[in-house]
Amino acid sequence: MKPRVAVHKFTSCDGCQLAFLNSGEALLTLSDLVDMVHFSEAGAVELDAQVDIAFVEGSISTPDEEQRIKKIRENSQFIITIGACATAGGIQALRHFANTKEWVSSIYASPEYIHSLNTSTPIASHVKVDWELWGCPVNSSQVLEAIRSLLSNATPRIKQDSECMECKRKGNICVLVTQKQPCMGPVTKLGCGSLCPTVGRGCYACYGPKENSNPQSLGNWFEQLGLTREAIAQKFLHINNQAPVFNKAGTYFKGIKISNE
Ligand code: SF4
Ligand code: SF4
Ligand code: SF4
């Protein structure tokens, strides 16, 4: 019997599912090796399926989602989160720094129908997550590599080095050193193929914090480049603002103490 795989969606833009779908021929090969039992973006719907591997896109931002992720955990041997929303709250976690009620009232004509939490939290804050794949969106080759590893009974290897390593290997000219652009590469996990520096643009850390990063030190460097502390805070309190190390650096530069609750 083929291993069963599901791809679940929570609060997100669907971009990580699309990245998965855009894997091209590799996805066709994959469909020979596994049974894709739930992947609503691709057509298969079996929400409560028991599976070997469940990929989860999106953050937890409604009471319904708090319950649904627990069921998925019960039904899945392994859970792999995909993308910044699922691993660090996503851009929608900016609500942690605002009044959610006010936002909802200003956007929806009938806010009483919106059942939203005041928080947008990573999947790992609610259930045990076996592996996390970061990025906004996630890189489809990382997703396929994780599946291949599990199909061979191996542990997926998730690289933890900095984006700078990947950038250097590509032979890019450093935009931080040569152009004084506030590039987040030194504190960001590699995996995107160095997309931004390759086109002469600083990294904005969509792959989240690398292991043992020192964001406060990088923030001090940005301050010497002339950035205001507010501008530095915004760099850390962005797509991955619920990643603890970025959250700590961002709130430090913002000069506030914020609870994640
Ligand atoms: S991580 Fe980015 S691309 Fe993926 S679902 Fe969230 S917002 Fe979309
Ligand atoms: S451009 Fe950015 S990612 Fe590349 S080496 Fe410089 S700081 Fe690192
Ligand atoms: S260079 Fe940075 S911001 Fe750009 S895609 Fe890669 S991790 Fe994301």
mmCIF file of C-alpha atoms and ligand atoms in Angstrom:
data_model
loop_
_atom_site.group_PDB
_atom_site.id
_atom_site.type_symbol
_atom_site.label_atom_id
_atom_site.label_comp_id
_atom_site.label_asym_id
_atom_site.label_seq_id
_atom_site.Cartn_x
_atom_site.Cartn_y
_atom_site.Cartn_z
ATOM 1 C CA MET A 1 0.000 0.000 0.000
ATOM 2 C CA LYS A 2 1.324 3.456 -0.912
ATOM 3 C CA PRO A 3 2.002 6.001 1.858
ATOM 4 C CA ARG A 4 -0.884 8.397 2.309
ATOM 5 C CA VAL A 5 -0.229 12.156 2.169
ATOM 6 C CA ALA A 6 -2.447 15.149 2.980
ATOM 7 C CA VAL A 7 -1.924 18.875 2.485
ATOM 8 C CA HIS A 8 -3.997 20.968 4.893
ATOM 9 C CA LYS A 9 -4.693 24.678 4.747
ATOM 10 C CA PHE A 10 -5.135 27.062 7.673
ATOM 11 C CA THR A 11 -4.962 30.873 7.643
ATOM 12 C CA SER A 12 -2.736 31.623 4.653
ATOM 13 C CA CYS A 13 -2.642 32.942 1.093
ATOM 14 C CA ASP A 14 -2.333 29.448 -0.544
ATOM 15 C CA GLY A 15 1.072 30.425 -1.977
ATOM 16 C CA CYS A 16 2.885 27.486 -0.368
ATOM 17 C CA GLN A 17 0.355 25.002 -1.762
ATOM 18 C CA LEU A 18 0.846 26.613 -5.169
ATOM 19 C CA ALA A 19 4.622 26.275 -4.829
ATOM 20 C CA PHE A 20 4.021 22.560 -4.156
ATOM 21 C CA LEU A 21 1.729 22.293 -7.199
ATOM 22 C CA ASN A 22 4.296 24.062 -9.368
ATOM 23 C CA SER A 23 6.813 21.247 -8.840
ATOM 24 C CA GLY A 24 6.073 20.115 -12.404
ATOM 25 C CA GLU A 25 7.233 16.650 -13.458
ATOM 26 C CA ALA A 26 8.451 15.828 -9.961
ATOM 27 C CA LEU A 27 4.865 16.043 -8.759
ATOM 28 C CA LEU A 28 3.784 13.520 -11.403
ATOM 29 C CA THR A 29 6.488 11.123 -10.221
ATOM 30 C CA LEU A 30 5.373 11.704 -6.672
ATOM 31 C CA SER A 31 1.794 10.813 -7.516
ATOM 32 C CA ASP A 32 3.074 7.329 -8.519
ATOM 33 C CA LEU A 33 4.751 6.884 -5.151
ATOM 34 C CA VAL A 34 2.118 8.199 -2.719
ATOM 35 C CA ASP A 35 -1.639 8.502 -2.426
ATOM 36 C CA MET A 36 -2.492 12.196 -2.180
ATOM 37 C CA VAL A 37 -5.712 11.766 -0.212
ATOM 38 C CA HIS A 38 -6.348 15.382 0.783
ATOM 39 C CA PHE A 39 -5.083 18.397 -1.158
ATOM 40 C CA SER A 40 -8.071 20.633 -1.837
ATOM 41 C CA GLU A 41 -6.059 23.034 -4.022
ATOM 42 C CA ALA A 42 -5.370 20.061 -6.345
ATOM 43 C CA GLY A 43 -8.868 18.551 -6.103
ATOM 44 C CA ALA A 44 -8.636 15.700 -3.554
ATOM 45 C CA VAL A 45 -10.780 16.313 -0.464
ATOM 46 C CA GLU A 46 -10.799 13.975 2.550
ATOM 47 C CA LEU A 47 -10.347 16.309 5.486
ATOM 48 C CA ASP A 48 -10.387 13.649 8.226
ATOM 49 C CA ALA A 49 -8.182 11.124 6.421
ATOM 50 C CA GLN A 50 -5.676 9.057 8.411
ATOM 51 C CA VAL A 51 -2.320 9.715 6.754
ATOM 52 C CA ASP A 52 1.376 8.968 7.023
ATOM 53 C CA ILE A 53 2.491 12.518 6.218
ATOM 54 C CA ALA A 54 0.449 15.696 6.689
ATOM 55 C CA PHE A 55 1.766 18.966 5.296
ATOM 56 C CA VAL A 56 0.231 21.999 6.957
ATOM 57 C CA GLU A 57 0.110 25.494 5.459
ATOM 58 C CA GLY A 58 -1.101 28.511 7.426
ATOM 59 C CA SER A 59 -1.319 29.787 10.984
ATOM 60 C CA ILE A 60 -3.915 29.273 13.702
ATOM 61 C CA SER A 61 -6.080 32.383 13.807
ATOM 62 C CA THR A 62 -9.644 31.200 14.520
ATOM 63 C CA PRO A 63 -11.236 29.070 17.280
ATOM 64 C CA ASP A 64 -12.230 26.488 14.635
ATOM 65 C CA GLU A 65 -8.616 26.135 13.529
ATOM 66 C CA GLU A 66 -7.513 25.501 17.117
ATOM 67 C CA GLN A 67 -9.741 22.409 17.145
ATOM 68 C CA ARG A 68 -9.026 21.253 13.585
ATOM 69 C CA ILE A 69 -5.246 21.083 14.014
ATOM 70 C CA LYS A 70 -5.666 18.758 17.015
ATOM 71 C CA LYS A 71 -7.683 16.333 14.879
ATOM 72 C CA ILE A 72 -5.056 16.445 12.149
ATOM 73 C CA ARG A 73 -2.388 15.625 14.722
ATOM 74 C CA GLU A 74 -4.384 12.571 15.851
ATOM 75 C CA ASN A 75 -4.796 11.444 12.230
ATOM 76 C CA SER A 76 -1.196 11.867 11.090
ATOM 77 C CA GLN A 77 2.007 9.948 11.718
ATOM 78 C CA PHE A 78 4.176 12.929 10.760
ATOM 79 C CA ILE A 79 3.330 16.623 10.509
ATOM 80 C CA ILE A 80 5.509 18.934 8.410
ATOM 81 C CA THR A 81 4.652 22.626 8.433
ATOM 82 C CA ILE A 82 5.265 24.550 5.222
ATOM 83 C CA GLY A 83 5.904 28.277 4.982
ATOM 84 C CA ALA A 84 6.202 31.335 7.196
ATOM 85 C CA CYS A 85 2.507 31.357 8.188
ATOM 86 C CA ALA A 86 2.651 27.819 9.585
ATOM 87 C CA THR A 87 6.100 28.148 11.161
ATOM 88 C CA ALA A 88 6.010 31.715 12.512
ATOM 89 C CA GLY A 89 2.503 33.167 12.303
ATOM 90 C CA GLY A 90 2.889 34.895 8.919
ATOM 91 C CA ILE A 91 2.088 38.490 8.017
ATOM 92 C CA GLN A 92 -1.344 38.065 9.648
ATOM 93 C CA ALA A 93 0.445 37.844 13.014
ATOM 94 C CA LEU A 94 0.943 41.620 12.815
ATOM 95 C CA ARG A 95 -2.344 41.633 14.739
ATOM 96 C CA HIS A 96 -0.226 40.960 17.846
ATOM 97 C CA PHE A 97 0.862 44.596 17.627
ATOM 98 C CA ALA A 98 -2.593 46.060 16.984
ATOM 99 C CA ASN A 99 -6.165 46.017 18.231
ATOM 100 C CA THR A 100 -7.723 43.095 16.325
ATOM 101 C CA LYS A 101 -11.282 44.189 17.085
ATOM 102 C CA GLU A 102 -10.632 47.636 15.615
ATOM 103 C CA TRP A 103 -9.070 46.132 12.498
ATOM 104 C CA VAL A 104 -11.995 43.750 11.928
ATOM 105 C CA SER A 105 -14.537 46.555 12.419
ATOM 106 C CA SER A 106 -12.739 48.806 9.972
ATOM 107 C CA ILE A 107 -12.576 46.095 7.256
ATOM 108 C CA TYR A 108 -15.884 44.171 7.453
ATOM 109 C CA ALA A 109 -19.360 45.654 7.120
ATOM 110 C CA SER A 110 -20.743 43.050 9.567
ATOM 111 C CA PRO A 111 -17.858 42.305 11.953
ATOM 112 C CA GLU A 112 -20.139 40.236 14.222
ATOM 113 C CA TYR A 113 -19.850 37.373 11.707
ATOM 114 C CA ILE A 114 -16.040 37.251 11.941
ATOM 115 C CA HIS A 115 -14.811 34.757 14.529
ATOM 116 C CA SER A 116 -11.158 35.586 14.702
ATOM 117 C CA LEU A 117 -8.661 35.155 17.529
ATOM 118 C CA ASN A 118 -6.573 38.108 18.709
ATOM 119 C CA THR A 119 -3.543 36.016 17.811
ATOM 120 C CA SER A 120 -2.071 34.269 14.768
ATOM 121 C CA THR A 121 0.224 31.536 16.015
ATOM 122 C CA PRO A 122 2.503 28.888 14.497
ATOM 123 C CA ILE A 123 1.235 25.294 14.289
ATOM 124 C CA ALA A 124 3.979 24.210 16.722
ATOM 125 C CA SER A 125 2.349 26.374 19.435
ATOM 126 C CA HIS A 126 -0.665 24.016 19.332
ATOM 127 C CA VAL A 127 0.525 20.497 18.484
ATOM 128 C CA LYS A 128 3.780 18.593 18.107
ATOM 129 C CA VAL A 129 5.356 19.323 14.715
ATOM 130 C CA ASP A 130 7.883 16.847 13.361
ATOM 131 C CA TRP A 131 9.652 19.116 10.853
ATOM 132 C CA GLU A 132 9.350 22.726 9.755
ATOM 133 C CA LEU A 133 10.016 24.014 6.232
ATOM 134 C CA TRP A 134 10.292 27.799 6.175
ATOM 135 C CA GLY A 135 9.885 30.425 3.453
ATOM 136 C CA CYS A 136 7.239 32.665 1.949
ATOM 137 C CA PRO A 137 6.520 30.705 -0.088
ATOM 138 C CA VAL A 138 8.270 27.463 0.726
ATOM 139 C CA ASN A 139 10.652 26.100 -1.917
ATOM 140 C CA SER A 140 8.955 23.141 -3.667
ATOM 141 C CA SER A 141 12.208 21.206 -3.946
ATOM 142 C CA GLN A 142 12.493 21.240 -0.132
ATOM 143 C CA VAL A 143 8.984 19.773 0.142
ATOM 144 C CA LEU A 144 9.773 17.021 -2.356
ATOM 145 C CA GLU A 145 13.098 16.283 -0.665
ATOM 146 C CA ALA A 146 11.324 15.872 2.685
ATOM 147 C CA ILE A 147 8.871 13.394 1.149
ATOM 148 C CA ARG A 148 11.681 11.465 -0.560
ATOM 149 C CA SER A 149 13.541 11.187 2.754
ATOM 150 C CA LEU A 150 10.495 9.895 4.596
ATOM 151 C CA LEU A 151 9.728 7.393 1.821
ATOM 152 C CA SER A 152 13.262 6.027 2.302
ATOM 153 C CA ASN A 153 12.776 5.879 6.098
ATOM 154 C CA ALA A 154 15.313 8.681 6.543
ATOM 155 C CA THR A 155 14.991 11.838 8.620
ATOM 156 C CA PRO A 156 14.533 14.921 6.407
ATOM 157 C CA ARG A 157 17.642 17.113 6.584
ATOM 158 C CA ILE A 158 16.689 20.735 6.996
ATOM 159 C CA LYS A 159 19.629 23.050 6.462
ATOM 160 C CA GLN A 160 20.193 25.638 9.164
ATOM 161 C CA ASP A 161 23.048 27.766 7.773
ATOM 162 C CA SER A 162 22.611 31.435 6.912
ATOM 163 C CA GLU A 163 21.438 32.878 3.631
ATOM 164 C CA CYS A 164 24.923 34.442 3.324
ATOM 165 C CA MET A 165 26.408 30.953 2.769
ATOM 166 C CA GLU A 166 24.077 30.322 -0.147
ATOM 167 C CA CYS A 167 24.674 33.849 -1.489
ATOM 168 C CA LYS A 168 28.458 33.450 -1.365
ATOM 169 C CA ARG A 169 28.304 30.064 -3.082
ATOM 170 C CA LYS A 170 26.413 31.727 -5.934
ATOM 171 C CA GLY A 171 29.189 34.291 -6.273
ATOM 172 C CA ASN A 172 26.921 37.276 -5.590
ATOM 173 C CA ILE A 173 28.372 40.654 -4.722
ATOM 174 C CA CYS A 174 27.304 41.480 -1.164
ATOM 175 C CA VAL A 175 24.740 44.295 -1.212
ATOM 176 C CA LEU A 176 25.224 44.941 2.512
ATOM 177 C CA VAL A 177 28.958 45.570 2.219
ATOM 178 C CA THR A 178 29.087 47.233 -1.219
ATOM 179 C CA GLN A 179 25.795 49.150 -1.300
ATOM 180 C CA LYS A 180 24.998 49.532 2.411
ATOM 181 C CA GLN A 181 21.615 47.848 1.846
ATOM 182 C CA PRO A 182 20.184 46.495 5.133
ATOM 183 C CA CYS A 183 20.277 42.839 4.056
ATOM 184 C CA MET A 184 18.900 40.308 6.562
ATOM 185 C CA GLY A 185 20.934 37.448 5.069
ATOM 186 C CA PRO A 186 23.307 37.049 8.048
ATOM 187 C CA VAL A 187 20.407 36.070 10.370
ATOM 188 C CA THR A 188 18.212 34.234 7.826
ATOM 189 C CA LYS A 189 18.010 30.508 7.131
ATOM 190 C CA LEU A 190 19.166 29.501 3.638
ATOM 191 C CA GLY A 191 16.997 27.532 1.196
ATOM 192 C CA CYS A 192 15.546 29.965 -1.332
ATOM 193 C CA GLY A 193 18.517 29.837 -3.684
ATOM 194 C CA SER A 194 19.529 33.398 -2.706
ATOM 195 C CA LEU A 195 16.754 34.912 -4.796
ATOM 196 C CA CYS A 196 16.966 38.530 -3.616
ATOM 197 C CA PRO A 197 20.727 39.228 -3.446
ATOM 198 C CA THR A 198 21.064 37.569 -6.869
ATOM 199 C CA VAL A 199 19.028 40.449 -8.325
ATOM 200 C CA GLY A 200 20.844 43.081 -6.237
ATOM 201 C CA ARG A 201 18.236 43.378 -3.492
ATOM 202 C CA GLY A 202 18.693 42.838 0.238
ATOM 203 C CA CYS A 203 17.113 39.743 1.823
ATOM 204 C CA TYR A 204 14.058 40.481 4.011
ATOM 205 C CA ALA A 205 14.261 37.201 5.928
ATOM 206 C CA CYS A 206 11.277 35.311 4.539
ATOM 207 C CA TYR A 207 13.043 32.011 5.398
ATOM 208 C CA GLY A 208 13.047 32.913 9.080
ATOM 209 C CA PRO A 209 15.884 32.937 11.592
ATOM 210 C CA LYS A 210 18.876 30.704 11.084
ATOM 211 C CA GLU A 211 20.123 28.601 13.960
ATOM 212 C CA ASN A 212 22.086 30.566 16.594
ATOM 213 C CA SER A 213 21.484 33.899 14.886
ATOM 214 C CA ASN A 214 22.320 37.235 16.521
ATOM 215 C CA PRO A 215 19.674 39.653 15.203
ATOM 216 C CA GLN A 216 20.379 42.366 17.762
ATOM 217 C CA SER A 217 23.955 42.637 16.533
ATOM 218 C CA LEU A 218 22.751 42.928 12.915
ATOM 219 C CA GLY A 219 20.210 45.551 14.038
ATOM 220 C CA ASN A 220 23.037 47.579 15.613
ATOM 221 C CA TRP A 221 24.869 47.418 12.292
ATOM 222 C CA PHE A 222 21.730 48.676 10.500
ATOM 223 C CA GLU A 223 21.598 51.558 12.973
ATOM 224 C CA GLN A 224 25.126 52.522 11.930
ATOM 225 C CA LEU A 225 23.901 52.505 8.308
ATOM 226 C CA GLY A 226 21.401 55.195 9.309
ATOM 227 C CA LEU A 227 18.176 53.184 9.824
ATOM 228 C CA THR A 228 15.869 54.371 12.586
ATOM 229 C CA ARG A 229 15.135 51.939 15.417
ATOM 230 C CA GLU A 230 11.511 51.769 14.200
ATOM 231 C CA ALA A 231 12.670 50.780 10.692
ATOM 232 C CA ILE A 232 14.941 48.116 12.197
ATOM 233 C CA ALA A 233 12.074 46.801 14.340
ATOM 234 C CA GLN A 234 9.895 46.461 11.235
ATOM 235 C CA LYS A 235 12.549 44.280 9.589
ATOM 236 C CA PHE A 236 12.261 41.744 12.402
ATOM 237 C CA LEU A 237 8.514 42.115 13.028
ATOM 238 C CA HIS A 238 7.583 41.155 9.484
ATOM 239 C CA ILE A 239 6.512 37.829 7.920
ATOM 240 C CA ASN A 240 8.171 35.807 10.690
ATOM 241 C CA ASN A 241 7.295 38.101 13.596
ATOM 242 C CA GLN A 242 6.318 35.197 15.885
ATOM 243 C CA ALA A 243 9.696 33.483 15.524
ATOM 244 C CA PRO A 244 10.964 34.059 19.096
ATOM 245 C CA VAL A 245 14.413 35.379 18.184
ATOM 246 C CA PHE A 246 13.012 37.884 15.642
ATOM 247 C CA ASN A 247 10.188 38.847 17.995
ATOM 248 C CA LYS A 248 12.693 39.576 20.765
ATOM 249 C CA ALA A 249 14.942 41.684 18.512
ATOM 250 C CA GLY A 250 11.991 43.536 16.972
ATOM 251 C CA THR A 251 10.408 44.460 20.285
ATOM 252 C CA TYR A 252 13.844 45.490 21.596
ATOM 253 C CA PHE A 253 14.364 47.970 18.745
ATOM 254 C CA LYS A 254 10.762 49.127 18.982
ATOM 255 C CA GLY A 255 11.362 49.775 22.660
ATOM 256 C CA ILE A 256 8.257 47.931 23.823
ATOM 257 C CA LYS A 257 7.464 44.796 25.766
ATOM 258 C CA ILE A 258 4.813 42.722 24.013
ATOM 259 C CA SER A 259 3.193 39.523 25.188
ATOM 260 C CA ASN A 260 2.620 36.702 22.662
ATOM 261 C CA GLU A 261 -0.630 35.755 24.376
HETATM 262 S S1 SF4 B 1 4.063 31.512 3.898
HETATM 263 FE FE1 SF4 B 1 3.741 33.144 2.400
HETATM 264 S S2 SF4 B 1 3.264 32.098 0.478
HETATM 265 FE FE2 SF4 B 1 3.026 30.599 2.150
HETATM 266 S S3 SF4 B 1 0.865 30.672 2.641
HETATM 267 FE FE3 SF4 B 1 1.914 32.093 4.031
HETATM 268 S S4 SF4 B 1 1.800 34.104 3.004
HETATM 269 FE FE4 SF4 B 1 1.332 32.542 1.487
HETATM 270 S S1 SF4 B 2 24.132 40.176 0.128
HETATM 271 FE FE1 SF4 B 2 23.124 39.678 2.037
HETATM 272 S S2 SF4 B 2 22.948 37.436 1.992
HETATM 273 FE FE2 SF4 B 2 24.503 38.011 0.494
HETATM 274 S S3 SF4 B 2 26.432 37.886 1.607
HETATM 275 FE FE3 SF4 B 2 25.709 40.022 1.730
HETATM 276 S S4 SF4 B 2 24.598 40.102 3.663
HETATM 277 FE FE4 SF4 B 2 24.801 37.949 3.129
HETATM 278 S S1 SF4 B 3 16.730 36.191 -0.232
HETATM 279 FE FE1 SF4 B 3 15.696 36.354 1.743
HETATM 280 S S2 SF4 B 3 13.770 37.419 1.360
HETATM 281 FE FE2 SF4 B 3 14.597 36.793 -0.627
HETATM 282 S S3 SF4 B 3 13.561 34.836 -1.027
HETATM 283 FE FE3 SF4 B 3 15.511 34.376 0.003
HETATM 284 S S4 SF4 B 3 15.070 34.267 2.207
HETATM 285 FE FE4 SF4 B 3 13.343 35.259 1.185
#
